[in-house]
């Protein structure tokens, strides 16, 4: 028997409504501000699917403009509570079933034991398992960038504008000593919720010999991941195993049991919970609730300071951007070629402007109508948890990840074309998944070990809670682009159909042996 995460029914007994659930969660974030104007506007909105972006942007601007950090944190906490206390897990709410379960009874989906696999790198493949940090070449991932070539590539991305300058400093820090990256993995268990995620850190961590707890549904993807690690790395893999011997766990069906299994892992080691699961449509919200409840349970049941968090934050949300990126946007707008004016008339290109709020911050509207309100809620709720956990003293690595040509993305011809075409708008870059994965893993490792990172628990900088996501943002160029994410989509599709696959000149170094 499982305890599946499901949508709540309406108060009047009506069918579950993702719109009603989403509206309630967003409205909950307004309560600490005493706001009624935005809340009433949300209530009055008759076409949430079409018009949600305006209301979400209003909320994020309100949060970013608030100079009382406690109120902003309370807003994030209220949004999470609204989601977790109304989504269902079996007959209970997700909060009741996962965060505060009845400890006198066995989890309904059955307990997990741990299967341990010690991977041993064959001597003939020793070069593939290293103590230093490497990145696959952006256009030829079969070639590996090492040492100064890694820094050259990251510097080029930063100068081009597809990642923030902070990324250059962070990767540079990882490269200062050949053992920094592998040392960052010591005495830690990296718990990957969504271990087979294309942008997740599995490959980098496995190559560094890390201990990795793999949470993923049983199947070919997980089997291939295990086999790859066994054949070419010295990692230690921890797998949730059911009584029949099957390994793997389903977040939507096994969340209570996975929470207790994760919390029970070696108490002498720090857990790094990496929340990576992405599912299409409404499942994404349910999976995000499952991950968040697991995170809260584990943090409550491990000693303080024993749990760090990691998220791949999405630039396709409304969020705070750097002032440097605002200046880059203005420059790229001024330098835009004449033919862009035709796209303004034909395809509706709109400026990527952000006003400076009274707080001194600027909000980037990265929301996209194509992705919809479920995506916006799921990914923004992960930012809420990051804000809350950092305020409670945890290390929280929550860096924006770039758009990437993952299999799931390029399987849709429209998206494949748009990923190519968006690169016609400098400084946008669509990354190969292998390269993006390694970059994000390097930023995670730096966040874990460097007190210079605002993500690190030892960094006590007085910043606005929403600035947590700025320093190491690898946003793919959306922050400095002349045009807004939502408005550039149609043009990107057209341009991509014409151009085909390419990588912008000036964004990639030539491979050197």
GROMACS .gro file of N, CA and C in nm, residues 30-115:
model
  258
   30UNK      N    1   0.091   3.664   0.116
   30UNK     CA    2   0.057   3.806   0.135
   30UNK      C    3   0.017   3.838   0.278
   31UNK      N    4  -0.021   3.737   0.354
   31UNK     CA    5  -0.073   3.759   0.490
   31UNK      C    6   0.025   3.833   0.579
   32UNK      N    7   0.155   3.796   0.582
   32UNK     CA    8   0.248   3.869   0.668
   32UNK      C    9   0.262   4.017   0.634
   33UNK      N   10   0.228   4.055   0.512
   33UNK     CA   11   0.236   4.196   0.471
   33UNK      C   12   0.107   4.272   0.503
   34UNK      N   13   0.003   4.200   0.544
   34UNK     CA   14  -0.125   4.264   0.568
   34UNK      C   15  -0.189   4.313   0.440
   35UNK      N   16  -0.151   4.253   0.329
   35UNK     CA   17  -0.203   4.298   0.199
   35UNK      C   18  -0.343   4.243   0.172
   36UNK      N   19  -0.426   4.328   0.118
   36UNK     CA   20  -0.557   4.282   0.071
   36UNK      C   21  -0.578   4.312  -0.077
   37UNK      N   22  -0.506   4.411  -0.128
   37UNK     CA   23  -0.526   4.454  -0.268
   37UNK      C   24  -0.491   4.343  -0.366
   38UNK      N   25  -0.370   4.287  -0.355
   38UNK     CA   26  -0.328   4.181  -0.446
   38UNK      C   27  -0.412   4.056  -0.422
   39UNK      N   28  -0.440   4.028  -0.296
   39UNK     CA   29  -0.520   3.910  -0.262
   39UNK      C   30  -0.658   3.915  -0.325
   40UNK      N   31  -0.723   4.031  -0.317
   40UNK     CA   32  -0.855   4.047  -0.377
   40UNK      C   33  -0.848   4.036  -0.529
   41UNK      N   34  -0.740   4.088  -0.587
   41UNK     CA   35  -0.723   4.078  -0.731
   41UNK      C   36  -0.709   3.931  -0.775
   42UNK      N   37  -0.641   3.853  -0.694
   42UNK     CA   38  -0.628   3.709  -0.722
   42UNK      C   39  -0.764   3.642  -0.714
   43UNK      N   40  -0.841   3.676  -0.611
   43UNK     CA   41  -0.976   3.621  -0.598
   43UNK      C   42  -1.062   3.654  -0.720
   44UNK      N   43  -1.048   3.775  -0.769
   44UNK     CA   44  -1.134   3.822  -0.878
   44UNK      C   45  -1.088   3.772  -1.015
   45UNK      N   46  -0.967   3.718  -1.022
   45UNK     CA   47  -0.914   3.674  -1.151
   45UNK      C   48  -0.991   3.554  -1.205
   46UNK      N   49  -1.052   3.572  -1.323
   46UNK     CA   50  -1.136   3.467  -1.382
   46UNK      C   51  -1.059   3.375  -1.476
   47UNK      N   52  -0.944   3.420  -1.524
   47UNK     CA   53  -0.864   3.337  -1.615
   47UNK      C   54  -0.722   3.326  -1.561
   48UNK      N   55  -0.706   3.243  -1.458
   48UNK     CA   56  -0.577   3.230  -1.390
   48UNK      C   57  -0.470   3.178  -1.484
   49UNK      N   58  -0.504   3.082  -1.567
   49UNK     CA   59  -0.404   3.023  -1.658
   49UNK      C   60  -0.344   3.130  -1.750
   50UNK      N   61  -0.424   3.222  -1.793
   50UNK     CA   62  -0.377   3.324  -1.887
   50UNK      C   63  -0.311   3.442  -1.816
   51UNK      N   64  -0.362   3.479  -1.699
   51UNK     CA   65  -0.323   3.606  -1.637
   51UNK      C   66  -0.247   3.593  -1.505
   52UNK      N   67  -0.205   3.471  -1.469
   52UNK     CA   68  -0.139   3.452  -1.340
   52UNK      C   69  -0.010   3.532  -1.327
   53UNK      N   70   0.058   3.557  -1.438
   53UNK     CA   71   0.190   3.619  -1.432
   53UNK      C   72   0.186   3.758  -1.368
   54UNK      N   73   0.083   3.837  -1.398
   54UNK     CA   74   0.072   3.970  -1.340
   54UNK      C   75   0.066   3.963  -1.188
   55UNK      N   76  -0.016   3.873  -1.136
   55UNK     CA   77  -0.035   3.862  -0.991
   55UNK      C   78   0.091   3.810  -0.922
   56UNK      N   79   0.156   3.711  -0.984
   56UNK     CA   80   0.280   3.658  -0.926
   56UNK      C   81   0.387   3.767  -0.924
   57UNK      N   82   0.397   3.843  -1.031
   57UNK     CA   83   0.496   3.951  -1.036
   57UNK      C   84   0.467   4.057  -0.930
   58UNK      N   85   0.340   4.087  -0.907
   58UNK     CA   86   0.304   4.182  -0.801
   58UNK      C   87   0.351   4.133  -0.664
   59UNK      N   88   0.333   4.003  -0.640
   59UNK     CA   89   0.374   3.946  -0.510
   59UNK      C   90   0.526   3.954  -0.494
   60UNK      N   91   0.599   3.915  -0.598
   60UNK     CA   92   0.745   3.913  -0.589
   60UNK      C   93   0.799   4.055  -0.573
   61UNK      N   94   0.739   4.151  -0.640
   61UNK     CA   95   0.780   4.291  -0.622
   61UNK      C   96   0.755   4.338  -0.479
   62UNK      N   97   0.642   4.297  -0.423
   62UNK     CA   98   0.611   4.333  -0.284
   62UNK      C   99   0.715   4.274  -0.189
   63UNK      N  100   0.750   4.148  -0.209
   63UNK     CA  101   0.850   4.084  -0.124
   63UNK      C  102   0.987   4.150  -0.140
   64UNK      N  103   1.026   4.177  -0.265
   64UNK     CA  104   1.158   4.234  -0.291
   64UNK      C  105   1.170   4.377  -0.239
   65UNK      N  106   1.059   4.448  -0.233
   65UNK     CA  107   1.061   4.587  -0.189
   65UNK      C  108   1.053   4.601  -0.037
   66UNK      N  109   1.033   4.490   0.031
   66UNK     CA  110   1.022   4.493   0.178
   66UNK      C  111   1.161   4.492   0.240
   67UNK      N  112   1.187   4.586   0.329
   67UNK     CA  113   1.318   4.594   0.394
   67UNK      C  114   1.322   4.525   0.529
   68UNK      N  115   1.210   4.464   0.568
   68UNK     CA  116   1.206   4.387   0.692
   68UNK      C  117   1.222   4.239   0.656
   69UNK      N  118   1.344   4.188   0.675
   69UNK     CA  119   1.373   4.050   0.635
   69UNK      C  120   1.282   3.948   0.703
   70UNK      N  121   1.244   3.975   0.826
   70UNK     CA  122   1.158   3.880   0.898
   70UNK      C  123   1.023   3.864   0.829
   71UNK      N  124   0.972   3.973   0.775
   71UNK     CA  125   0.843   3.967   0.706
   71UNK      C  126   0.856   3.887   0.577
   72UNK      N  127   0.966   3.906   0.505
   72UNK     CA  128   0.988   3.832   0.381
   72UNK      C  129   0.999   3.682   0.410
   73UNK      N  130   1.072   3.648   0.514
   73UNK     CA  131   1.088   3.508   0.552
   73UNK      C  132   0.955   3.449   0.595
   74UNK      N  133   0.877   3.527   0.670
   74UNK     CA  134   0.744   3.481   0.712
   74UNK      C  135   0.654   3.458   0.592
   75UNK      N  136   0.668   3.540   0.490
   75UNK     CA  137   0.591   3.524   0.368
   75UNK      C  138   0.623   3.392   0.299
   76UNK      N  139   0.752   3.362   0.290
   76UNK     CA  140   0.795   3.236   0.229
   76UNK      C  141   0.744   3.117   0.309
   77UNK      N  142   0.754   3.127   0.441
   77UNK     CA  143   0.709   3.018   0.528
   77UNK      C  144   0.559   2.996   0.515
   78UNK      N  145   0.484   3.104   0.502
   78UNK     CA  146   0.338   3.093   0.491
   78UNK      C  147   0.298   3.025   0.361
   79UNK      N  148   0.369   3.054   0.252
   79UNK     CA  149   0.340   2.989   0.125
   79UNK      C  150   0.362   2.840   0.132
   80UNK      N  151   0.473   2.799   0.194
   80UNK     CA  152   0.503   2.657   0.210
   80UNK      C  153   0.399   2.587   0.296
   81UNK      N  154   0.362   2.651   0.407
   81UNK     CA  155   0.264   2.591   0.497
   81UNK      C  156   0.131   2.571   0.427
   82UNK      N  157   0.091   2.667   0.345
   82UNK     CA  158  -0.036   2.655   0.273
   82UNK      C  159  -0.033   2.537   0.176
   83UNK      N  160   0.079   2.517   0.112
   83UNK     CA  161   0.091   2.407   0.016
   83UNK      C  162   0.093   2.272   0.086
   84UNK      N  163   0.177   2.261   0.189
   84UNK     CA  164   0.197   2.131   0.254
   84UNK      C  165   0.079   2.088   0.339
   85UNK      N  166   0.004   2.185   0.390
   85UNK     CA  167  -0.107   2.151   0.479
   85UNK      C  168  -0.239   2.128   0.404
   86UNK      N  169  -0.236   2.145   0.272
   86UNK     CA  170  -0.358   2.119   0.195
   86UNK      C  171  -0.342   2.006   0.093
   87UNK      N  172  -0.222   1.990   0.039
   87UNK     CA  173  -0.198   1.875  -0.048
   87UNK      C  174  -0.214   1.747   0.033
   88UNK      N  175  -0.266   1.643  -0.028
   88UNK     CA  176  -0.293   1.518   0.044
   88UNK      C  177  -0.183   1.415   0.020
   89UNK      N  178  -0.163   1.330   0.120
   89UNK     CA  179  -0.074   1.215   0.110
   89UNK      C  180  -0.148   1.099   0.173
   90UNK      N  181  -0.210   1.015   0.088
   90UNK     CA  182  -0.302   0.915   0.142
   90UNK      C  183  -0.423   0.987   0.201
   91UNK      N  184  -0.471   0.942   0.316
   91UNK     CA  185  -0.588   1.006   0.377
   91UNK      C  186  -0.556   1.132   0.456
   92UNK      N  187  -0.428   1.161   0.476
   92UNK     CA  188  -0.387   1.277   0.555
   92UNK      C  189  -0.336   1.388   0.464
   93UNK      N  190  -0.308   1.503   0.525
   93UNK     CA  191  -0.239   1.607   0.448
   93UNK      C  192  -0.093   1.565   0.436
   94UNK      N  193  -0.024   1.624   0.338
   94UNK     CA  194   0.118   1.592   0.319
   94UNK      C  195   0.198   1.627   0.445
   95UNK      N  196   0.163   1.738   0.506
   95UNK     CA  197   0.232   1.779   0.629
   95UNK      C  198   0.215   1.676   0.739
   96UNK      N  199   0.093   1.627   0.758
   96UNK     CA  200   0.066   1.528   0.862
   96UNK      C  201   0.135   1.395   0.833
   97UNK      N  202   0.131   1.352   0.709
   97UNK     CA  203   0.183   1.219   0.674
   97UNK      C  204   0.335   1.214   0.668
   98UNK      N  205   0.399   1.326   0.631
   98UNK     CA  206   0.544   1.323   0.609
   98UNK      C  207   0.621   1.399   0.716
   99UNK      N  208   0.578   1.522   0.748
   99UNK     CA  209   0.654   1.606   0.840
   99UNK      C  210   0.630   1.566   0.985
  100UNK      N  211   0.505   1.539   1.020
  100UNK     CA  212   0.472   1.503   1.159
  100UNK      C  213   0.394   1.372   1.160
  101UNK      N  214   0.457   1.263   1.116
  101UNK     CA  215   0.385   1.134   1.108
  101UNK      C  216   0.361   1.073   1.245
  102UNK      N  217   0.266   0.983   1.252
  102UNK     CA  218   0.241   0.906   1.372
  102UNK      C  219   0.352   0.802   1.385
  103UNK      N  220   0.445   0.824   1.476
  103UNK     CA  221   0.563   0.738   1.487
  103UNK      C  222   0.532   0.601   1.545
  104UNK      N  223   0.411   0.581   1.591
  104UNK     CA  224   0.376   0.451   1.648
  104UNK      C  225   0.335   0.351   1.541
  105UNK      N  226   0.317   0.398   1.418
  105UNK     CA  227   0.275   0.309   1.310
  105UNK      C  228   0.381   0.304   1.200
  106UNK      N  229   0.382   0.195   1.125
  106UNK     CA  230   0.475   0.179   1.015
  106UNK      C  231   0.429   0.263   0.897
  107UNK      N  232   0.520   0.332   0.829
  107UNK     CA  233   0.479   0.409   0.711
  107UNK      C  234   0.400   0.322   0.614
  108UNK      N  235   0.291   0.377   0.559
  108UNK     CA  236   0.199   0.296   0.480
  108UNK      C  237   0.263   0.238   0.356
  109UNK      N  238   0.369   0.300   0.303
  109UNK     CA  239   0.431   0.245   0.183
  109UNK      C  240   0.541   0.144   0.217
  110UNK      N  241   0.558   0.115   0.346
  110UNK     CA  242   0.658   0.016   0.386
  110UNK      C  243   0.795   0.079   0.404
  111UNK      N  244   0.872   0.029   0.499
  111UNK     CA  245   1.003   0.087   0.527
  111UNK      C  246   1.106   0.047   0.421
  112UNK      N  247   1.209   0.130   0.408
  112UNK     CA  248   1.321   0.101   0.318
  112UNK      C  249   1.442   0.060   0.400
  113UNK      N  250   1.519  -0.033   0.348
  113UNK     CA  251   1.652  -0.061   0.401
  113UNK      C  252   1.753   0.000   0.303
  114UNK      N  253   1.880  -0.010   0.334
  114UNK     CA  254   1.982   0.053   0.250
  114UNK      C  255   2.066  -0.052   0.179
  115UNK      N  256   2.071  -0.042   0.048
  115UNK     CA  257   2.163  -0.124  -0.031
  115UNK      C  258   2.283  -0.037  -0.065
   0.00000   0.00000   0.00000
